[in-house]
């Protein structure tokens, strides 16, 4: 039995197989419409979500399976003090696979260690968000045609943004990746990430102004300032609108640069950018559903 805790749990070859399956599922949905007949997915969300939970649930329904779970831990026995370990032992009696989001880093790992069904980390605190990374990689692969040899700009909250940490970890496994980290001083990418990049000799720079480097990017990954991870409201208010990608800044960007965002967006991308063909964040959501279909089928060993 296999879990997914980090994007690195799959080799590059396994990821390629997963992406091919996701593409096939998109092209021929009828072929997979009954793959998960009689199987159940449990979505255990201890933290708010729109995309991740609903795309997991849609993915399972598209495969012919069904869904149980909770979207709000306060409506479950967690509110009475039940541990993650006990919850997953119980869920293992009902479901065939579980996706868990939790505000505490490592909680899905605790679940996996106590589970008799595959557990997927659907985001743990400021740590990892592996299925968002699968979504991002599939989007890049589909729209750029490859995953290596590009300059990737990551902009915004690079300190608390778990999608950023997971994506960097995943991209370093491809040839010719260069990073430009664009953030205010307070929201810089953590040292453990830059230490890893130095160790692997992956080129990166850290800059403050988006305008200075947007013209050099193949891909711009915008992120929201993560309000829920701040200890101090004043700091959040000071930093929340530090970056706003608008039409004027897009004019400085290359014609083929893609703009991705894990969403939800707050103010960091102006809505007037949405019609720009380079803005692919809503397409990204669709790829997320297909890659989750492929992931569920793979972890259940049905393909
Ligand atoms: N991208 C993402 O994780 O969105 P949700 O928080 O809505 O699931």
PDB file of C-alpha atoms and ligand atoms in Angstrom:
ATOM      1  CA  UNK A   1       0.000   0.000   0.000  1.00  0.00           C
ATOM      2  CA  UNK A   2       1.224   3.438  -0.977  1.00  0.00           C
ATOM      3  CA  UNK A   3       0.488   6.921   0.393  1.00  0.00           C
ATOM      4  CA  UNK A   4       1.262  10.348  -1.102  1.00  0.00           C
ATOM      5  CA  UNK A   5       2.857  12.677   1.434  1.00  0.00           C
ATOM      6  CA  UNK A   6       5.278  14.619  -0.804  1.00  0.00           C
ATOM      7  CA  UNK A   7       5.652  15.009  -4.580  1.00  0.00           C
ATOM      8  CA  UNK A   8       9.021  13.261  -4.139  1.00  0.00           C
ATOM      9  CA  UNK A   9       7.231  10.044  -3.143  1.00  0.00           C
ATOM     10  CA  UNK A  10       6.911   9.401  -6.897  1.00  0.00           C
ATOM     11  CA  UNK A  11       9.978   9.116  -9.127  1.00  0.00           C
ATOM     12  CA  UNK A  12      10.154  11.302 -12.241  1.00  0.00           C
ATOM     13  CA  UNK A  13       9.295   8.185 -14.297  1.00  0.00           C
ATOM     14  CA  UNK A  14       6.286   7.406 -12.097  1.00  0.00           C
ATOM     15  CA  UNK A  15       5.131  11.015 -12.403  1.00  0.00           C
ATOM     16  CA  UNK A  16       5.383  10.793 -16.175  1.00  0.00           C
ATOM     17  CA  UNK A  17       3.201   7.676 -16.110  1.00  0.00           C
ATOM     18  CA  UNK A  18       0.699   9.485 -13.884  1.00  0.00           C
ATOM     19  CA  UNK A  19       0.577  12.501 -16.222  1.00  0.00           C
ATOM     20  CA  UNK A  20       0.070  10.252 -19.278  1.00  0.00           C
ATOM     21  CA  UNK A  21      -2.827   8.570 -17.464  1.00  0.00           C
ATOM     22  CA  UNK A  22      -4.341  11.958 -16.539  1.00  0.00           C
ATOM     23  CA  UNK A  23      -4.143  13.057 -20.194  1.00  0.00           C
ATOM     24  CA  UNK A  24      -5.769   9.792 -21.314  1.00  0.00           C
ATOM     25  CA  UNK A  25      -8.538  10.238 -18.718  1.00  0.00           C
ATOM     26  CA  UNK A  26      -9.201  13.723 -20.067  1.00  0.00           C
ATOM     27  CA  UNK A  27      -9.351  12.447 -23.669  1.00  0.00           C
ATOM     28  CA  UNK A  28     -11.472   9.354 -23.033  1.00  0.00           C
ATOM     29  CA  UNK A  29     -13.482   9.833 -19.810  1.00  0.00           C
ATOM     30  CA  UNK A  30     -15.958   7.026 -20.687  1.00  0.00           C
ATOM     31  CA  UNK A  31     -13.181   4.433 -20.576  1.00  0.00           C
ATOM     32  CA  UNK A  32     -12.592   5.242 -16.886  1.00  0.00           C
ATOM     33  CA  UNK A  33     -16.169   6.023 -15.812  1.00  0.00           C
ATOM     34  CA  UNK A  34     -16.548   2.774 -13.845  1.00  0.00           C
ATOM     35  CA  UNK A  35     -12.972   2.181 -12.733  1.00  0.00           C
ATOM     36  CA  UNK A  36     -13.827   2.944  -9.090  1.00  0.00           C
ATOM     37  CA  UNK A  37     -17.296   1.377  -8.951  1.00  0.00           C
ATOM     38  CA  UNK A  38     -18.055   0.487  -5.293  1.00  0.00           C
ATOM     39  CA  UNK A  39     -14.913   2.299  -4.059  1.00  0.00           C
ATOM     40  CA  UNK A  40     -15.143   5.144  -1.554  1.00  0.00           C
ATOM     41  CA  UNK A  41     -12.962   8.201  -1.048  1.00  0.00           C
ATOM     42  CA  UNK A  42     -12.956   9.912   2.362  1.00  0.00           C
ATOM     43  CA  UNK A  43     -12.120  13.635   2.332  1.00  0.00           C
ATOM     44  CA  UNK A  44     -10.969  14.661   5.820  1.00  0.00           C
ATOM     45  CA  UNK A  45     -10.559  18.437   5.752  1.00  0.00           C
ATOM     46  CA  UNK A  46      -9.526  20.056   9.019  1.00  0.00           C
ATOM     47  CA  UNK A  47      -8.870  23.329   7.165  1.00  0.00           C
ATOM     48  CA  UNK A  48     -10.962  25.247   4.591  1.00  0.00           C
ATOM     49  CA  UNK A  49     -10.726  24.337   0.918  1.00  0.00           C
ATOM     50  CA  UNK A  50     -12.655  24.837  -2.293  1.00  0.00           C
ATOM     51  CA  UNK A  51     -10.511  23.401  -5.102  1.00  0.00           C
ATOM     52  CA  UNK A  52      -8.661  20.552  -3.458  1.00  0.00           C
ATOM     53  CA  UNK A  53     -11.620  18.957  -1.694  1.00  0.00           C
ATOM     54  CA  UNK A  54     -14.090  19.440  -4.524  1.00  0.00           C
ATOM     55  CA  UNK A  55     -11.643  18.325  -7.203  1.00  0.00           C
ATOM     56  CA  UNK A  56     -10.863  15.154  -5.208  1.00  0.00           C
ATOM     57  CA  UNK A  57     -14.573  14.512  -4.830  1.00  0.00           C
ATOM     58  CA  UNK A  58     -15.301  15.211  -8.510  1.00  0.00           C
ATOM     59  CA  UNK A  59     -12.368  13.012  -9.492  1.00  0.00           C
ATOM     60  CA  UNK A  60     -13.781  10.071  -7.514  1.00  0.00           C
ATOM     61  CA  UNK A  61     -17.316  10.626  -8.882  1.00  0.00           C
ATOM     62  CA  UNK A  62     -15.911  10.753 -12.448  1.00  0.00           C
ATOM     63  CA  UNK A  63     -14.341   7.349 -11.811  1.00  0.00           C
ATOM     64  CA  UNK A  64     -17.670   5.872 -10.683  1.00  0.00           C
ATOM     65  CA  UNK A  65     -16.831   5.845  -6.976  1.00  0.00           C
ATOM     66  CA  UNK A  66     -18.478   7.641  -4.094  1.00  0.00           C
ATOM     67  CA  UNK A  67     -17.381  10.075  -1.422  1.00  0.00           C
ATOM     68  CA  UNK A  68     -17.714  10.428   2.348  1.00  0.00           C
ATOM     69  CA  UNK A  69     -16.007  12.813   4.763  1.00  0.00           C
ATOM     70  CA  UNK A  70     -16.114  16.190   6.429  1.00  0.00           C
ATOM     71  CA  UNK A  71     -15.313  19.713   5.240  1.00  0.00           C
ATOM     72  CA  UNK A  72     -15.270  21.166   8.729  1.00  0.00           C
ATOM     73  CA  UNK A  73     -13.577  19.346  11.595  1.00  0.00           C
ATOM     74  CA  UNK A  74     -15.883  21.040  14.113  1.00  0.00           C
ATOM     75  CA  UNK A  75     -18.738  18.881  12.804  1.00  0.00           C
ATOM     76  CA  UNK A  76     -16.736  15.680  13.449  1.00  0.00           C
ATOM     77  CA  UNK A  77     -15.597  13.993  16.668  1.00  0.00           C
ATOM     78  CA  UNK A  78     -12.338  15.930  16.395  1.00  0.00           C
ATOM     79  CA  UNK A  79     -14.276  18.597  18.319  1.00  0.00           C
ATOM     80  CA  UNK A  80     -14.556  16.066  21.184  1.00  0.00           C
ATOM     81  CA  UNK A  81     -10.797  15.555  21.187  1.00  0.00           C
ATOM     82  CA  UNK A  82     -10.376  12.547  18.881  1.00  0.00           C
ATOM     83  CA  UNK A  83      -6.818  12.158  17.580  1.00  0.00           C
ATOM     84  CA  UNK A  84      -5.825  12.009  13.902  1.00  0.00           C
ATOM     85  CA  UNK A  85      -4.571   8.452  14.504  1.00  0.00           C
ATOM     86  CA  UNK A  86      -7.938   7.280  15.869  1.00  0.00           C
ATOM     87  CA  UNK A  87      -9.893   9.129  13.185  1.00  0.00           C
ATOM     88  CA  UNK A  88      -7.997   7.424  10.356  1.00  0.00           C
ATOM     89  CA  UNK A  89      -8.348   3.997  12.029  1.00  0.00           C
ATOM     90  CA  UNK A  90     -12.111   4.540  11.979  1.00  0.00           C
ATOM     91  CA  UNK A  91     -12.156   5.908   8.427  1.00  0.00           C
ATOM     92  CA  UNK A  92     -10.142   2.857   7.299  1.00  0.00           C
ATOM     93  CA  UNK A  93     -13.209   0.759   8.240  1.00  0.00           C
ATOM     94  CA  UNK A  94     -15.443   2.755   5.870  1.00  0.00           C
ATOM     95  CA  UNK A  95     -13.408   3.995   2.901  1.00  0.00           C
ATOM     96  CA  UNK A  96     -10.836   2.658   0.400  1.00  0.00           C
ATOM     97  CA  UNK A  97      -8.693   5.806   0.199  1.00  0.00           C
ATOM     98  CA  UNK A  98      -8.496   9.110   2.106  1.00  0.00           C
ATOM     99  CA  UNK A  99      -7.374  12.670   1.340  1.00  0.00           C
ATOM    100  CA  UNK A 100      -6.484  14.748   4.409  1.00  0.00           C
ATOM    101  CA  UNK A 101      -5.863  18.472   4.837  1.00  0.00           C
ATOM    102  CA  UNK A 102      -4.678  19.621   8.237  1.00  0.00           C
ATOM    103  CA  UNK A 103      -3.311  22.903   9.672  1.00  0.00           C
ATOM    104  CA  UNK A 104      -0.520  21.025  11.498  1.00  0.00           C
ATOM    105  CA  UNK A 105       2.593  20.065   9.550  1.00  0.00           C
ATOM    106  CA  UNK A 106       2.996  16.286   9.565  1.00  0.00           C
ATOM    107  CA  UNK A 107      -0.599  15.389  10.510  1.00  0.00           C
ATOM    108  CA  UNK A 108      -1.212  13.428   7.260  1.00  0.00           C
ATOM    109  CA  UNK A 109       2.000  11.476   7.984  1.00  0.00           C
ATOM    110  CA  UNK A 110       0.593  10.512  11.394  1.00  0.00           C
ATOM    111  CA  UNK A 111      -2.575   9.418   9.610  1.00  0.00           C
ATOM    112  CA  UNK A 112      -0.620   7.362   7.059  1.00  0.00           C
ATOM    113  CA  UNK A 113       1.311   5.600   9.838  1.00  0.00           C
ATOM    114  CA  UNK A 114      -1.971   4.500  11.433  1.00  0.00           C
ATOM    115  CA  UNK A 115      -3.983   3.747   8.307  1.00  0.00           C
ATOM    116  CA  UNK A 116      -4.858   0.554   6.494  1.00  0.00           C
ATOM    117  CA  UNK A 117      -5.908   2.521   3.378  1.00  0.00           C
ATOM    118  CA  UNK A 118      -3.847   4.883   1.178  1.00  0.00           C
ATOM    119  CA  UNK A 119      -3.688   8.426   2.569  1.00  0.00           C
ATOM    120  CA  UNK A 120      -3.072  11.492   0.412  1.00  0.00           C
ATOM    121  CA  UNK A 121      -1.690  14.696   1.909  1.00  0.00           C
ATOM    122  CA  UNK A 122      -4.067  17.418   0.675  1.00  0.00           C
ATOM    123  CA  UNK A 123      -2.004  20.153   2.361  1.00  0.00           C
ATOM    124  CA  UNK A 124      -0.381  20.212   5.823  1.00  0.00           C
ATOM    125  CA  UNK A 125       0.169  23.613   7.416  1.00  0.00           C
ATOM    126  CA  UNK A 126       2.910  25.602   5.694  1.00  0.00           C
ATOM    127  CA  UNK A 127       4.741  22.385   4.761  1.00  0.00           C
ATOM    128  CA  UNK A 128       3.651  20.566   1.587  1.00  0.00           C
ATOM    129  CA  UNK A 129       0.763  20.374  -0.869  1.00  0.00           C
ATOM    130  CA  UNK A 130       1.750  17.512  -3.151  1.00  0.00           C
ATOM    131  CA  UNK A 131      -1.441  17.245  -5.213  1.00  0.00           C
ATOM    132  CA  UNK A 132      -1.239  20.966  -5.999  1.00  0.00           C
ATOM    133  CA  UNK A 133       2.273  20.247  -7.250  1.00  0.00           C
ATOM    134  CA  UNK A 134       0.997  17.397  -9.428  1.00  0.00           C
ATOM    135  CA  UNK A 135      -1.577  19.883 -10.750  1.00  0.00           C
ATOM    136  CA  UNK A 136       1.099  22.504 -11.434  1.00  0.00           C
ATOM    137  CA  UNK A 137       3.425  20.026 -13.142  1.00  0.00           C
ATOM    138  CA  UNK A 138       0.676  18.626 -15.352  1.00  0.00           C
ATOM    139  CA  UNK A 139      -0.365  22.185 -16.318  1.00  0.00           C
ATOM    140  CA  UNK A 140       3.207  23.143 -17.227  1.00  0.00           C
ATOM    141  CA  UNK A 141       3.785  19.879 -19.112  1.00  0.00           C
ATOM    142  CA  UNK A 142       0.519  20.260 -21.051  1.00  0.00           C
ATOM    143  CA  UNK A 143       0.913  23.939 -21.935  1.00  0.00           C
ATOM    144  CA  UNK A 144       4.683  24.218 -22.361  1.00  0.00           C
ATOM    145  CA  UNK A 145       5.216  20.708 -23.695  1.00  0.00           C
ATOM    146  CA  UNK A 146       8.074  19.966 -21.267  1.00  0.00           C
ATOM    147  CA  UNK A 147       9.061  20.301 -17.621  1.00  0.00           C
ATOM    148  CA  UNK A 148      12.734  21.276 -17.786  1.00  0.00           C
ATOM    149  CA  UNK A 149      14.839  24.057 -19.289  1.00  0.00           C
ATOM    150  CA  UNK A 150      12.960  27.074 -18.048  1.00  0.00           C
ATOM    151  CA  UNK A 151      13.245  30.093 -15.802  1.00  0.00           C
ATOM    152  CA  UNK A 152      10.574  29.889 -13.144  1.00  0.00           C
ATOM    153  CA  UNK A 153       9.605  32.969 -11.152  1.00  0.00           C
ATOM    154  CA  UNK A 154       7.790  32.438  -7.867  1.00  0.00           C
ATOM    155  CA  UNK A 155       6.247  35.582  -6.469  1.00  0.00           C
ATOM    156  CA  UNK A 156       4.544  36.525  -3.199  1.00  0.00           C
ATOM    157  CA  UNK A 157       4.517  34.622   0.067  1.00  0.00           C
ATOM    158  CA  UNK A 158       7.422  32.234  -0.431  1.00  0.00           C
ATOM    159  CA  UNK A 159       7.795  31.689   3.319  1.00  0.00           C
ATOM    160  CA  UNK A 160       4.407  30.271   4.249  1.00  0.00           C
ATOM    161  CA  UNK A 161       3.218  29.118   0.798  1.00  0.00           C
ATOM    162  CA  UNK A 162       3.274  25.324   0.965  1.00  0.00           C
ATOM    163  CA  UNK A 163       2.539  25.053  -2.764  1.00  0.00           C
ATOM    164  CA  UNK A 164       5.764  26.953  -3.432  1.00  0.00           C
ATOM    165  CA  UNK A 165       7.850  24.594  -1.290  1.00  0.00           C
ATOM    166  CA  UNK A 166       6.381  21.497  -2.918  1.00  0.00           C
ATOM    167  CA  UNK A 167       6.781  22.880  -6.446  1.00  0.00           C
ATOM    168  CA  UNK A 168      10.440  23.852  -5.973  1.00  0.00           C
ATOM    169  CA  UNK A 169      11.208  20.402  -4.560  1.00  0.00           C
ATOM    170  CA  UNK A 170       9.540  18.782  -7.547  1.00  0.00           C
ATOM    171  CA  UNK A 171      11.048  21.006 -10.269  1.00  0.00           C
ATOM    172  CA  UNK A 172      14.663  20.546  -9.170  1.00  0.00           C
ATOM    173  CA  UNK A 173      14.478  17.006 -10.505  1.00  0.00           C
ATOM    174  CA  UNK A 174      14.206  18.303 -14.093  1.00  0.00           C
ATOM    175  CA  UNK A 175      17.173  19.501 -16.205  1.00  0.00           C
ATOM    176  CA  UNK A 176      17.864  23.180 -16.777  1.00  0.00           C
ATOM    177  CA  UNK A 177      15.574  24.735 -14.156  1.00  0.00           C
ATOM    178  CA  UNK A 178      16.469  28.231 -12.886  1.00  0.00           C
ATOM    179  CA  UNK A 179      14.517  30.022 -10.186  1.00  0.00           C
ATOM    180  CA  UNK A 180      13.810  33.685  -9.541  1.00  0.00           C
ATOM    181  CA  UNK A 181      12.294  34.171  -6.065  1.00  0.00           C
ATOM    182  CA  UNK A 182      10.346  37.417  -5.880  1.00  0.00           C
ATOM    183  CA  UNK A 183       9.241  38.366  -2.375  1.00  0.00           C
ATOM    184  CA  UNK A 184       9.515  41.002   0.320  1.00  0.00           C
ATOM    185  CA  UNK A 185      12.326  40.376   2.824  1.00  0.00           C
ATOM    186  CA  UNK A 186       9.865  39.051   5.452  1.00  0.00           C
ATOM    187  CA  UNK A 187       8.391  36.421   3.117  1.00  0.00           C
ATOM    188  CA  UNK A 188      11.554  34.976   1.600  1.00  0.00           C
ATOM    189  CA  UNK A 189      11.793  31.303   0.736  1.00  0.00           C
ATOM    190  CA  UNK A 190      12.991  29.328   3.815  1.00  0.00           C
ATOM    191  CA  UNK A 191      16.693  28.609   4.260  1.00  0.00           C
ATOM    192  CA  UNK A 192      16.219  24.860   4.011  1.00  0.00           C
ATOM    193  CA  UNK A 193      15.068  25.379   0.405  1.00  0.00           C
ATOM    194  CA  UNK A 194      17.954  27.676  -0.589  1.00  0.00           C
ATOM    195  CA  UNK A 195      20.405  25.315   1.170  1.00  0.00           C
ATOM    196  CA  UNK A 196      19.020  22.436  -0.906  1.00  0.00           C
ATOM    197  CA  UNK A 197      19.376  24.487  -4.125  1.00  0.00           C
ATOM    198  CA  UNK A 198      22.991  25.373  -3.279  1.00  0.00           C
ATOM    199  CA  UNK A 199      23.769  21.732  -2.577  1.00  0.00           C
ATOM    200  CA  UNK A 200      22.326  20.682  -5.939  1.00  0.00           C
ATOM    201  CA  UNK A 201      23.901  23.605  -7.823  1.00  0.00           C
ATOM    202  CA  UNK A 202      20.526  24.837  -9.043  1.00  0.00           C
ATOM    203  CA  UNK A 203      20.726  28.525 -10.032  1.00  0.00           C
ATOM    204  CA  UNK A 204      18.432  30.900  -8.162  1.00  0.00           C
ATOM    205  CA  UNK A 205      18.190  34.590  -7.343  1.00  0.00           C
ATOM    206  CA  UNK A 206      16.154  36.478  -4.787  1.00  0.00           C
ATOM    207  CA  UNK A 207      14.702  39.840  -5.814  1.00  0.00           C
ATOM    208  CA  UNK A 208      12.082  42.214  -4.447  1.00  0.00           C
ATOM    209  CA  UNK A 209      10.646  43.925  -7.542  1.00  0.00           C
ATOM    210  CA  UNK A 210       8.561  41.817  -9.939  1.00  0.00           C
ATOM    211  CA  UNK A 211       9.010  44.413 -12.705  1.00  0.00           C
ATOM    212  CA  UNK A 212      12.783  43.881 -12.649  1.00  0.00           C
ATOM    213  CA  UNK A 213      12.636  40.226 -13.705  1.00  0.00           C
ATOM    214  CA  UNK A 214       9.223  39.493 -15.241  1.00  0.00           C
ATOM    215  CA  UNK A 215      10.745  39.986 -18.703  1.00  0.00           C
ATOM    216  CA  UNK A 216      13.081  36.998 -18.191  1.00  0.00           C
ATOM    217  CA  UNK A 217      10.548  34.397 -17.077  1.00  0.00           C
ATOM    218  CA  UNK A 218       9.087  31.389 -18.880  1.00  0.00           C
ATOM    219  CA  UNK A 219       6.673  30.854 -16.033  1.00  0.00           C
ATOM    220  CA  UNK A 220       5.382  33.117 -13.274  1.00  0.00           C
ATOM    221  CA  UNK A 221       3.869  31.361 -10.255  1.00  0.00           C
ATOM    222  CA  UNK A 222       1.916  33.960  -8.266  1.00  0.00           C
ATOM    223  CA  UNK A 223       0.876  33.252  -4.681  1.00  0.00           C
ATOM    224  CA  UNK A 224      -1.420  34.754  -2.097  1.00  0.00           C
ATOM    225  CA  UNK A 225      -0.040  36.113   1.181  1.00  0.00           C
ATOM    226  CA  UNK A 226      -1.121  33.371   3.599  1.00  0.00           C
ATOM    227  CA  UNK A 227      -3.200  35.306   6.118  1.00  0.00           C
ATOM    228  CA  UNK A 228      -3.933  32.202   8.207  1.00  0.00           C
ATOM    229  CA  UNK A 229      -0.220  31.606   8.941  1.00  0.00           C
ATOM    230  CA  UNK A 230       0.543  35.116  10.271  1.00  0.00           C
ATOM    231  CA  UNK A 231       0.897  35.662  13.997  1.00  0.00           C
ATOM    232  CA  UNK A 232       0.375  39.385  13.683  1.00  0.00           C
ATOM    233  CA  UNK A 233      -2.511  41.030  11.762  1.00  0.00           C
ATOM    234  CA  UNK A 234      -0.524  44.264  11.261  1.00  0.00           C
ATOM    235  CA  UNK A 235       2.208  42.403   9.366  1.00  0.00           C
ATOM    236  CA  UNK A 236      -0.399  40.749   7.160  1.00  0.00           C
ATOM    237  CA  UNK A 237      -2.054  44.089   6.332  1.00  0.00           C
ATOM    238  CA  UNK A 238       1.328  45.640   5.514  1.00  0.00           C
ATOM    239  CA  UNK A 239       2.345  42.812   3.179  1.00  0.00           C
ATOM    240  CA  UNK A 240      -0.893  41.578   1.618  1.00  0.00           C
ATOM    241  CA  UNK A 241      -0.864  43.920  -1.409  1.00  0.00           C
ATOM    242  CA  UNK A 242       2.896  43.981  -1.902  1.00  0.00           C
ATOM    243  CA  UNK A 243       2.483  42.454  -5.380  1.00  0.00           C
ATOM    244  CA  UNK A 244      -0.376  43.052  -7.765  1.00  0.00           C
ATOM    245  CA  UNK A 245       0.073  41.582 -11.229  1.00  0.00           C
ATOM    246  CA  UNK A 246      -1.860  43.806 -13.626  1.00  0.00           C
ATOM    247  CA  UNK A 247      -2.090  44.509 -17.356  1.00  0.00           C
ATOM    248  CA  UNK A 248       0.780  47.028 -17.196  1.00  0.00           C
ATOM    249  CA  UNK A 249       3.165  44.461 -15.660  1.00  0.00           C
ATOM    250  CA  UNK A 250       1.996  41.797 -18.138  1.00  0.00           C
ATOM    251  CA  UNK A 251       3.147  44.119 -20.930  1.00  0.00           C
ATOM    252  CA  UNK A 252       6.716  43.660 -19.637  1.00  0.00           C
ATOM    253  CA  UNK A 253       6.405  39.848 -19.739  1.00  0.00           C
ATOM    254  CA  UNK A 254       7.437  37.567 -22.621  1.00  0.00           C
ATOM    255  CA  UNK A 255       4.740  36.579 -25.109  1.00  0.00           C
ATOM    256  CA  UNK A 256       4.953  32.922 -24.108  1.00  0.00           C
ATOM    257  CA  UNK A 257       5.263  33.327 -20.341  1.00  0.00           C
ATOM    258  CA  UNK A 258       2.560  31.393 -18.454  1.00  0.00           C
ATOM    259  CA  UNK A 259       0.962  32.760 -15.291  1.00  0.00           C
ATOM    260  CA  UNK A 260      -0.007  30.085 -12.774  1.00  0.00           C
ATOM    261  CA  UNK A 261      -1.571  30.510  -9.340  1.00  0.00           C
ATOM    262  CA  UNK A 262      -2.695  27.723  -7.009  1.00  0.00           C
ATOM    263  CA  UNK A 263      -5.715  29.898  -6.045  1.00  0.00           C
ATOM    264  CA  UNK A 264      -7.556  31.218  -4.115  1.00  0.00           C
ATOM    265  CA  UNK A 265      -6.557  34.642  -5.368  1.00  0.00           C
ATOM    266  CA  UNK A 266      -7.088  37.712  -3.220  1.00  0.00           C
ATOM    267  CA  UNK A 267      -5.600  40.902  -4.791  1.00  0.00           C
ATOM    268  CA  UNK A 268      -2.297  39.630  -6.168  1.00  0.00           C
ATOM    269  CA  UNK A 269      -3.604  39.195  -9.724  1.00  0.00           C
ATOM    270  CA  UNK A 270      -5.868  41.905 -11.031  1.00  0.00           C
ATOM    271  CA  UNK A 271      -9.010  40.514 -12.701  1.00  0.00           C
ATOM    272  CA  UNK A 272      -8.089  42.423 -15.857  1.00  0.00           C
ATOM    273  CA  UNK A 273      -5.294  39.856 -16.388  1.00  0.00           C
ATOM    274  CA  UNK A 274      -7.793  36.960 -16.541  1.00  0.00           C
ATOM    275  CA  UNK A 275      -8.471  37.436 -20.280  1.00  0.00           C
ATOM    276  CA  UNK A 276      -4.778  37.366 -21.156  1.00  0.00           C
ATOM    277  CA  UNK A 277      -4.059  34.041 -22.944  1.00  0.00           C
ATOM    278  CA  UNK A 278      -0.962  33.658 -20.746  1.00  0.00           C
ATOM    279  CA  UNK A 279      -3.130  33.534 -17.601  1.00  0.00           C
ATOM    280  CA  UNK A 280      -3.793  29.813 -17.163  1.00  0.00           C
ATOM    281  CA  UNK A 281      -4.825  29.562 -13.498  1.00  0.00           C
ATOM    282  CA  UNK A 282      -8.372  28.436 -14.237  1.00  0.00           C
ATOM    283  CA  UNK A 283      -7.158  25.819 -16.734  1.00  0.00           C
ATOM    284  CA  UNK A 284      -4.798  24.718 -13.948  1.00  0.00           C
ATOM    285  CA  UNK A 285      -7.838  23.870 -11.777  1.00  0.00           C
ATOM    286  CA  UNK A 286      -9.120  21.518 -14.498  1.00  0.00           C
ATOM    287  CA  UNK A 287      -5.782  19.768 -14.792  1.00  0.00           C
ATOM    288  CA  UNK A 288      -5.932  19.296 -11.023  1.00  0.00           C
ATOM    289  CA  UNK A 289      -9.047  17.202 -11.315  1.00  0.00           C
ATOM    290  CA  UNK A 290      -7.575  14.943 -14.010  1.00  0.00           C
ATOM    291  CA  UNK A 291      -4.344  14.406 -12.128  1.00  0.00           C
ATOM    292  CA  UNK A 292      -6.312  13.530  -8.959  1.00  0.00           C
ATOM    293  CA  UNK A 293      -8.325  10.995 -10.989  1.00  0.00           C
ATOM    294  CA  UNK A 294      -5.052   9.444 -12.139  1.00  0.00           C
ATOM    295  CA  UNK A 295      -3.672   9.509  -8.593  1.00  0.00           C
ATOM    296  CA  UNK A 296      -6.711   7.803  -7.044  1.00  0.00           C
ATOM    297  CA  UNK A 297      -6.617   5.070  -9.724  1.00  0.00           C
ATOM    298  CA  UNK A 298      -2.863   4.591  -9.219  1.00  0.00           C
ATOM    299  CA  UNK A 299      -2.932   4.421  -5.405  1.00  0.00           C
ATOM    300  CA  UNK A 300      -5.868   1.987  -5.528  1.00  0.00           C
ATOM    301  CA  UNK A 301      -3.808  -0.110  -7.974  1.00  0.00           C
ATOM    302  CA  UNK A 302      -6.616  -0.136 -10.535  1.00  0.00           C
ATOM    303  CA  UNK A 303      -4.422   0.728 -13.536  1.00  0.00           C
TER     304      UNK A 303
HETATM  305  N1  LIG B   1      -5.126  25.440  -4.282  1.00  0.00           N
HETATM  306  C1  LIG B   1      -5.796  25.068  -3.177  1.00  0.00           C
HETATM  307  O1  LIG B   1      -5.293  24.290  -2.358  1.00  0.00           O
HETATM  308  O2  LIG B   1      -7.041  25.601  -3.058  1.00  0.00           O
HETATM  309  P1  LIG B   1      -8.055  25.281  -1.884  1.00  0.00           P
HETATM  310  O3  LIG B   1      -7.445  25.804  -0.605  1.00  0.00           O
HETATM  311  O4  LIG B   1      -9.330  25.963  -2.260  1.00  0.00           O
HETATM  312  O5  LIG B   1      -8.195  23.778  -1.802  1.00  0.00           O
END
